[in-house]
XYZ file of C-alpha atoms in Angstrom:
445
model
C 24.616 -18.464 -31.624
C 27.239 -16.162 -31.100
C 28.185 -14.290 -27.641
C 26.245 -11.824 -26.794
C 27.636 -9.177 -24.296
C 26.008 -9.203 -20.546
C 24.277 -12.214 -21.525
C 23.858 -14.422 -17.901
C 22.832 -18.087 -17.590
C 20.817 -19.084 -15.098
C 20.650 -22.802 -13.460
C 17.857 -24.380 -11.536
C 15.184 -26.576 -11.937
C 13.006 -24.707 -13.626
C 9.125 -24.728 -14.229
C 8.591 -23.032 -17.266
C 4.619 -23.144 -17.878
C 5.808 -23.728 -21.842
C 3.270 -26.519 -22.449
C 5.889 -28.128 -25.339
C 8.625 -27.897 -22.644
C 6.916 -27.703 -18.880
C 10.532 -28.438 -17.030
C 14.288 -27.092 -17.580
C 17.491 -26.957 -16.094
C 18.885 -23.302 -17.303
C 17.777 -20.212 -19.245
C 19.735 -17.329 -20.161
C 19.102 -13.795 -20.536
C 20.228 -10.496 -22.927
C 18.921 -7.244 -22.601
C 15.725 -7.881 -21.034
C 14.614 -11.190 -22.539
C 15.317 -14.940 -22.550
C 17.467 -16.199 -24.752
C 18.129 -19.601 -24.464
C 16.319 -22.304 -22.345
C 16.852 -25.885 -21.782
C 19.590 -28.330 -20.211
C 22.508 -26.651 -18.497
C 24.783 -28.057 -21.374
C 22.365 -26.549 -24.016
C 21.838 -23.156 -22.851
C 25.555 -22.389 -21.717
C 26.715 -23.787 -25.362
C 23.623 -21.198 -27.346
C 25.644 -18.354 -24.918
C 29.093 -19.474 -24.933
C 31.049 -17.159 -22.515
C 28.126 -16.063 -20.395
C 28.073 -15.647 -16.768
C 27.144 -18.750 -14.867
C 24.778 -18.461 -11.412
C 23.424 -21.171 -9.971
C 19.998 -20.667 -8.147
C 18.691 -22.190 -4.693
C 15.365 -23.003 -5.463
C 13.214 -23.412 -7.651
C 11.934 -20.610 -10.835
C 8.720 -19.940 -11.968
C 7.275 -17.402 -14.242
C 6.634 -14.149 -13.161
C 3.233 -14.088 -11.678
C 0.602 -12.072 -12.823
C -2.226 -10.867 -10.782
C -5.137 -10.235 -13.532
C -7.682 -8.205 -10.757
C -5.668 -5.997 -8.226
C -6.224 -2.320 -7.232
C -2.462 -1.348 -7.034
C -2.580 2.425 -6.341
C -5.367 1.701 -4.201
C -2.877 -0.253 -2.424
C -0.095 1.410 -2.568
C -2.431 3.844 -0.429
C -3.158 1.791 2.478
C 0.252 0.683 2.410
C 1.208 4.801 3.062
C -1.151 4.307 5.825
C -0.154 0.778 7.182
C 3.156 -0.231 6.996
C 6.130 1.571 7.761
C 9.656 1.659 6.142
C 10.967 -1.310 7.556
C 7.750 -3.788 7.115
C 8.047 -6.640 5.068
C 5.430 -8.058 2.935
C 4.093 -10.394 5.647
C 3.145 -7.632 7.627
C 1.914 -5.949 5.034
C -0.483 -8.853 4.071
C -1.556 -9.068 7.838
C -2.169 -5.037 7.873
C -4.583 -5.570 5.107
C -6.393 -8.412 6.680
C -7.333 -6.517 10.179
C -7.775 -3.571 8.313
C -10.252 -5.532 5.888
C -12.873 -2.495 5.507
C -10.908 0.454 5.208
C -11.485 1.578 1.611
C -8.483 4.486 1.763
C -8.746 8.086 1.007
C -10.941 9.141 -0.904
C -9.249 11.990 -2.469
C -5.289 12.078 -1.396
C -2.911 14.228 -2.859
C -1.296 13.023 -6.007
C 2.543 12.560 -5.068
C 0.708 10.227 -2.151
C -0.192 8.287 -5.214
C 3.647 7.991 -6.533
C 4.788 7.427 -3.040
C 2.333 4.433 -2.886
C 3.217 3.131 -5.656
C 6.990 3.297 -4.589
C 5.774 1.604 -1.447
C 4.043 -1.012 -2.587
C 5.561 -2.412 -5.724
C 8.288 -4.137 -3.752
C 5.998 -5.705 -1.584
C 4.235 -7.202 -4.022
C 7.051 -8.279 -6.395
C 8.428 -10.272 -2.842
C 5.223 -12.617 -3.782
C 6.484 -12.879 -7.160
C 4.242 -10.879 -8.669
C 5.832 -9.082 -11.862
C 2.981 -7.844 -13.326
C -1.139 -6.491 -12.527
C -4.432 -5.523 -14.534
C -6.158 -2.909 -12.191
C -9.412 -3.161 -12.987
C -10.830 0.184 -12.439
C -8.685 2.800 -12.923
C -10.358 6.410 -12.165
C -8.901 8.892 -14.011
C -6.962 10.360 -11.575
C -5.576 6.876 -11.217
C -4.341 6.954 -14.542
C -2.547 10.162 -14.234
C -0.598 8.486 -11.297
C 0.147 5.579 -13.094
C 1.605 7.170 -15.959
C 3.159 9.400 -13.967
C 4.908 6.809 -12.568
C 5.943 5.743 -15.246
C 7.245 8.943 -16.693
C 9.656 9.251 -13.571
C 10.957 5.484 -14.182
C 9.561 4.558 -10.709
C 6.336 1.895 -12.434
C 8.375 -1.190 -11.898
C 5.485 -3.610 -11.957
C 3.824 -4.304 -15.366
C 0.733 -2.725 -15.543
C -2.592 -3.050 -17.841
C -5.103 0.209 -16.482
C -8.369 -1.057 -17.325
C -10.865 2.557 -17.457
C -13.379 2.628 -14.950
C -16.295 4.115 -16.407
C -19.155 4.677 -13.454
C -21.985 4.796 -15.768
C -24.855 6.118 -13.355
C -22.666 8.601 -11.896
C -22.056 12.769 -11.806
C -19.018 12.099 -14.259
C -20.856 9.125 -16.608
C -24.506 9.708 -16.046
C -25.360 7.392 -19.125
C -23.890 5.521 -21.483
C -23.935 8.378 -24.001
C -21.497 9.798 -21.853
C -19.335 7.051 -21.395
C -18.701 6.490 -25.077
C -18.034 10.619 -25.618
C -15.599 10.092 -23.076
C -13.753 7.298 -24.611
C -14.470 8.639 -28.752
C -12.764 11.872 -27.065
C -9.349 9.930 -26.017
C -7.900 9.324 -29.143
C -6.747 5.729 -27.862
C -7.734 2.537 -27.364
C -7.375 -1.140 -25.710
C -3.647 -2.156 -26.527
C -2.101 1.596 -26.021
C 0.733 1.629 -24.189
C 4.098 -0.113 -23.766
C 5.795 -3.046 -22.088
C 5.135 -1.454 -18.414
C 1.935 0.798 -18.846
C -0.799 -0.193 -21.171
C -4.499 0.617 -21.695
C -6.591 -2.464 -21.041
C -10.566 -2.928 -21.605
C -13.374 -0.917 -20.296
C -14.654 -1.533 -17.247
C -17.980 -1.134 -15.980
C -20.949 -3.007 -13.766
C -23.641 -5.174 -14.777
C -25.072 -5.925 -11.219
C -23.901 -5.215 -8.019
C -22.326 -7.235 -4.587
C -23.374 -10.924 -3.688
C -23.807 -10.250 0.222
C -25.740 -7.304 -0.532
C -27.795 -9.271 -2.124
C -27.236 -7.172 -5.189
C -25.883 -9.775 -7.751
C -28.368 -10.467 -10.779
C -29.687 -13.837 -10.475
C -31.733 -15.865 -12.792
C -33.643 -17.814 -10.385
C -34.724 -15.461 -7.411
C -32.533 -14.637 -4.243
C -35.456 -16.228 -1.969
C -39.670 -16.277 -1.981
C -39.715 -13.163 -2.340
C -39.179 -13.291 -6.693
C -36.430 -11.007 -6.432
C -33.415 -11.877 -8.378
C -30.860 -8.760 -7.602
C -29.488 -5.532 -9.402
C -29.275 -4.720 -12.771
C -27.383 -1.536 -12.973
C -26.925 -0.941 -16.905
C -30.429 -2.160 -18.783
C -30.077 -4.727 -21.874
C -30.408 -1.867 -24.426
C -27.334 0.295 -23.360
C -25.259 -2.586 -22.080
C -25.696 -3.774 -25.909
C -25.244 -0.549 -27.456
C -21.745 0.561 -25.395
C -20.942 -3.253 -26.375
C -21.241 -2.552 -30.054
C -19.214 1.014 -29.946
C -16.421 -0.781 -28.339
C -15.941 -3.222 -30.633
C -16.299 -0.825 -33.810
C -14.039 1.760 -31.890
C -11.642 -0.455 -30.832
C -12.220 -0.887 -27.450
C -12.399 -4.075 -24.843
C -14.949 -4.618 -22.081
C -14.557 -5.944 -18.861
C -17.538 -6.191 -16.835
C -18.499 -7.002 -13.270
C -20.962 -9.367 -13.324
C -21.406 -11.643 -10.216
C -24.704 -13.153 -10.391
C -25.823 -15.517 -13.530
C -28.341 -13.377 -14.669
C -25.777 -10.860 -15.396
C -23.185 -13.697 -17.258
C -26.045 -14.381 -19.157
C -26.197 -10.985 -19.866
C -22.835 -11.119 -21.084
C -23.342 -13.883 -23.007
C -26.006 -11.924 -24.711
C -24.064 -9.226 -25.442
C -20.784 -10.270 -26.439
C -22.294 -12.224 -29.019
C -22.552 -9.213 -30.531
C -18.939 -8.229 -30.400
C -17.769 -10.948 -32.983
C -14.203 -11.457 -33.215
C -13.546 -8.254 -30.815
C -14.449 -10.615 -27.756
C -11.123 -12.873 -27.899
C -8.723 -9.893 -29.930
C -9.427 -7.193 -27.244
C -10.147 -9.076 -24.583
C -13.155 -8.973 -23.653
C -13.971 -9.565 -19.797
C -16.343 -11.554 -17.427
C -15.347 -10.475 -14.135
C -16.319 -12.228 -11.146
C -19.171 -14.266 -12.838
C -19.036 -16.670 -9.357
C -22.541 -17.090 -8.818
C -24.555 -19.354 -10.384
C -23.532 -18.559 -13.643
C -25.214 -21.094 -15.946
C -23.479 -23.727 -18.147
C -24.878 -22.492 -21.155
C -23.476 -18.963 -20.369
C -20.125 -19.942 -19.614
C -20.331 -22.222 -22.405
C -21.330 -19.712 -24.916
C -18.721 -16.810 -23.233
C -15.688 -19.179 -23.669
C -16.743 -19.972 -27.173
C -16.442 -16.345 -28.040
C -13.182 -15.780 -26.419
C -14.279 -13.664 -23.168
C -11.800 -14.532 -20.620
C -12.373 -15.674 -17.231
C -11.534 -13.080 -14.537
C -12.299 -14.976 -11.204
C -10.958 -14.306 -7.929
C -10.403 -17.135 -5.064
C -10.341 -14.405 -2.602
C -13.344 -13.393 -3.047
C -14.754 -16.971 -2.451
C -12.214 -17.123 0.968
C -13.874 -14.232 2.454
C -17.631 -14.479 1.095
C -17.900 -17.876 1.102
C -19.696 -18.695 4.720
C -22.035 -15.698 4.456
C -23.328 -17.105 0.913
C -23.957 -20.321 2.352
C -26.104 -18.882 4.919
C -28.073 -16.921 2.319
C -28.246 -19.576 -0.307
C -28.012 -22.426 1.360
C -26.661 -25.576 -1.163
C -27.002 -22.695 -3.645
C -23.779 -21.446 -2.692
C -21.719 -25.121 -2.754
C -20.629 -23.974 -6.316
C -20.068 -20.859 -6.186
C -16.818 -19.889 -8.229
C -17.035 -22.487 -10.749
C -13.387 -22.354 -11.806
C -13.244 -25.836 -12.919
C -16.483 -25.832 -14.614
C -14.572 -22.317 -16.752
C -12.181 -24.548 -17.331
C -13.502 -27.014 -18.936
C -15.837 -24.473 -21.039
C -12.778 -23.844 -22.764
C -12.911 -20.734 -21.421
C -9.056 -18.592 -20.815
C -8.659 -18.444 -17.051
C -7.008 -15.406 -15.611
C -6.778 -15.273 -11.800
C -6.705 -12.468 -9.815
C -7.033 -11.327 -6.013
C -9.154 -7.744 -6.404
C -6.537 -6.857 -3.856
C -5.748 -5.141 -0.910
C -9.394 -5.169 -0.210
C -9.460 -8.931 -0.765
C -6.648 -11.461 0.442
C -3.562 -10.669 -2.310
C -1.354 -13.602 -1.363
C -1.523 -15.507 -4.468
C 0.301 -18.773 -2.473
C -3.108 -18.575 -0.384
C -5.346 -17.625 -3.754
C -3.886 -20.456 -5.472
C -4.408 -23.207 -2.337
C -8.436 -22.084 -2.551
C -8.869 -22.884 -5.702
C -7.631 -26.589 -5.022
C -9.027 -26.789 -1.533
C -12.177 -24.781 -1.864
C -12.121 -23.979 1.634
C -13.286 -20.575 2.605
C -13.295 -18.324 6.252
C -14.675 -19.557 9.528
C -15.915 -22.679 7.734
C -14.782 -26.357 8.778
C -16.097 -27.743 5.508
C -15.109 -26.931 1.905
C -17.319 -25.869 -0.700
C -17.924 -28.229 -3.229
C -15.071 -30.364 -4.908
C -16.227 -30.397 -7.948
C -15.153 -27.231 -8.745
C -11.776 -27.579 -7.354
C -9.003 -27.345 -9.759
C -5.277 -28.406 -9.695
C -2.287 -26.652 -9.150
C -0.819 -26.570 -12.249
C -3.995 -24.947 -13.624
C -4.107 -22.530 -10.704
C -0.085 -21.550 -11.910
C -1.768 -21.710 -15.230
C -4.091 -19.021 -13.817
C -1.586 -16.979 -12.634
C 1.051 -17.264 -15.651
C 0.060 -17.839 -19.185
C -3.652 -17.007 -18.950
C -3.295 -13.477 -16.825
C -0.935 -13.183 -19.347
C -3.364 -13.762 -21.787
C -5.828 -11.223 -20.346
C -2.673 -8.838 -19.991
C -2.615 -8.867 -23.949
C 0.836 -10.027 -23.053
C 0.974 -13.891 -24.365
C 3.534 -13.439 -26.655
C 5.866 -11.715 -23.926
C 5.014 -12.911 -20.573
C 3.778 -15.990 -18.399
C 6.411 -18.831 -18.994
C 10.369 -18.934 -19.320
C 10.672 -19.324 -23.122
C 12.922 -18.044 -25.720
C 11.946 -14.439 -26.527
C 9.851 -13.734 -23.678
C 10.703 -11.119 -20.994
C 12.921 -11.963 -17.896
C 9.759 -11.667 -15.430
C 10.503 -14.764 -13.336
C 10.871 -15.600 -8.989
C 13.446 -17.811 -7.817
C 10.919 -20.061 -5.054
C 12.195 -22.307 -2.107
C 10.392 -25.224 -3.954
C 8.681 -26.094 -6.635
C 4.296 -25.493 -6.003
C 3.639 -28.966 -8.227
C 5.892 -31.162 -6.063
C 4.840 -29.954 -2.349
C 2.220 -31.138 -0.446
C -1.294 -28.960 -1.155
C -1.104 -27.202 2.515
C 2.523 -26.594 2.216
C 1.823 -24.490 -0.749
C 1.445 -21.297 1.572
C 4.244 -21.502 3.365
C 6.629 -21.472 0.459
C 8.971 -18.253 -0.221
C 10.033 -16.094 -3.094
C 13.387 -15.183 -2.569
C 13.962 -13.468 -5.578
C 11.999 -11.422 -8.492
C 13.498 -10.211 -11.860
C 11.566 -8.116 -14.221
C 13.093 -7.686 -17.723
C 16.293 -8.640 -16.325
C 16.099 -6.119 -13.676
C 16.303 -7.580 -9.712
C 13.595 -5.858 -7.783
C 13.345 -8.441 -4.898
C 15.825 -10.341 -3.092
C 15.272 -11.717 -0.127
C 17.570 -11.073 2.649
C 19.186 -14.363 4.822
């Protein structure tokens, strides 16, 4: 290979999430993308008279956070932090300030300001790129917006959030007017802004007592919300995958995963080419379900946070019910893509934290972890993070490890998350993120 003008090498150990080459020593980038990866020897002579820097600590990936509400938090970060705050205080803002949902209606350059805000912040976790999974429409006018001015540094898939029940989406005739009427479809977009799946609800909140259960919440025989029936989930199902489209749905309780199950079945070879969602899907989702959603293709959008936070109040509701609740290992071994996400700033975002649940299972206020048999390790929580979000960011042949051709989305950490012990995994620090090439964090001495 000849040299290629502003071509830099890059040395450090490096963990590369490539499965055919998990561990290098250098990588070298060219207008946006990597170039070259391997030994220090092998990547300087594919580049010969590059630029040489040598890196203290340890690079990753770029990470990927596959559920986060990123204007949303840009937002509360407008109304929390101020100009000098640091991502640390932003993540501790966001935990005392657990229930404040943000305004409701804000003016829309508050929405580019947020953004500006709060993209930095997050990239200083080494977080490169997002799927928001329900964007409004008024979302999706400041995202693009955004982008328009060159100010969208984080890579973003807007997943439409379509209400169906409400004013806007009364039925499910509605919803699919709305979407026939765009002219677009899952896959739109470009290399920063890109139209994801639908999203919409199949049941409702766990400690409302809302998710759809197959076996009943208590003596009572009730087994939660259904908010879409059978008939219209199926039909909006079907239009989506004729049309184009791919569905992520909320579905927390296992009477609503079996729903999916159901329903995607229906989908064909849609499910796994447009990416078809189960979102949540923590609570006592049945093997047979996850079995038969992984065999299609659906993806597996769980959140640890959601677990951290929720965790002590299921147990008092469901007793040993709740032991397995977020069955990430059992997804796992479905077969099933795993995309991990934080549905951030409302949840805990950190994904150093996210990541140590899923191997602990330890949750809020609670001396005892929930089961261990759903625990996972932390190469498949990086996993999580990396190659499958990248997956469900219909991104796999761009993003999620440091391999020749992808992007240049990677963090420079103090150490590497496989070779530290499992409670040391929080405390570790990005000290620098690149997105295609770009520097957008660097951590000051």
């Amino acid at each position: 290979m000849s040299a290629l003008p502003e071509t830099r090498v890059y040395v450090a150990p490096i963990v590369t999430m490539d499965a055919a080459a998990p561990d290098a020593e250098a990588f070298a980038v060219h207008d946006g993308r990597i170039v070259a990866v391997g030994t220090a020897d092998e990547v300087r002579a594919a580049v010969p008279g590059a630029g040489v820097e040598e890196l203290d600590g340890v690079v990753l990936p770029g990470l990927i956070d596959a559920h986060l509400h990123m204007e949303r938090a840009g937002l509360k970060a407008l109304d929390y932090v101020s100009d000098d705050d640091g991502v640390e205080a932003y993540i501790a803002r966001m935990r005392d300030n657990f229930d404040d949902d943000g305004p409701e209606d804000p003016p829309f350059e508050d929405r580019i300001r947020g953004l500006v805000r709060v993209q930095p912040l997050l990239h200083a976790l080494g977080i490169t790129g997002i799927v928001d999974p329900a964007v409004t429409i008024d979302e999706m006018r400041g995202y693009q917006e955004a982008h328009r001015r060159g100010l969208l540094t984080m890579r973003t898939v807007a997943m439409p959030f379509l209400d169906i029940g409400t004013p806007r989406f009364p039925d499910v005739d509605a919803a699919i007017a709305h979407l026939d009427g765009t002219g677009v479809s899952t896959g739109f977009g470009d290399d920063i802004l890109r139209i994801g799946p639908i999203k919409v609800y199949a049941d409702g909140e766990a400690l409302k007592g809302q998710a759809l259960l197959e076996q009943p919440w208590d003596d009572s025989g009730y087994t939660g919300l259904q908010r879409i029936s059978d008939e219209d989930f199926l039909r909006l199902v079907r239009w989506c995958a004729a049309h184009g489209w791919g569905v992520g749905t909320h579905a927390v309780g296992g009477g609503a995963v079996a729903l999916l199950a159901r329903a995607y079945a229906e989908a064909g070879d849609a499910v796994a080419d447009r990416r078809f969602q189960a979102i949540h899907a923590y609570l006592e989702p049945s093997d047979e379900s996850i079995r038969a959603l992984a065999d299609l293709g659906a993806i597996a959008s769980l959140q640890p946070s959601i677990i951290w936070h929720n965790g002590s109040g299921l147990r008092s509701a469901l007793g040993e019910r709740a032991e397995r609740a977020n069955p990430v290992r059992t997804w796992l071994d479905s077969g099933a893509v795993l995309a991990l996400g934080s549905d951030g700033p409302f949840f805990a975002f950190d994904p150093r934290h996210l990541m140590w649940q899923t191997i602990t299972r330890r949750v809020a206020g609670e001396d005892e972890p929930l089961s261990l048999d759903e625990a996972i390790t932390v190469e498949e929580a990086l996993a999580g993070y990396t190659t499958g979000a990248a997956h469900a960011s219909l991104a796999e042949r761009d993003r999620g490890a440091i391999r020749a051709g992808m992007q240049a989305d990677w963090a420079l950490w103090s150490a590497d998350p496989r070779r530290v012990g499992v409670d040391d995994l929080r405390t570790l620090a990005v000290r620098r993120t690149d997105v295609g090439g770009r520097t957008l964090f660097a951590a000051t001495t």
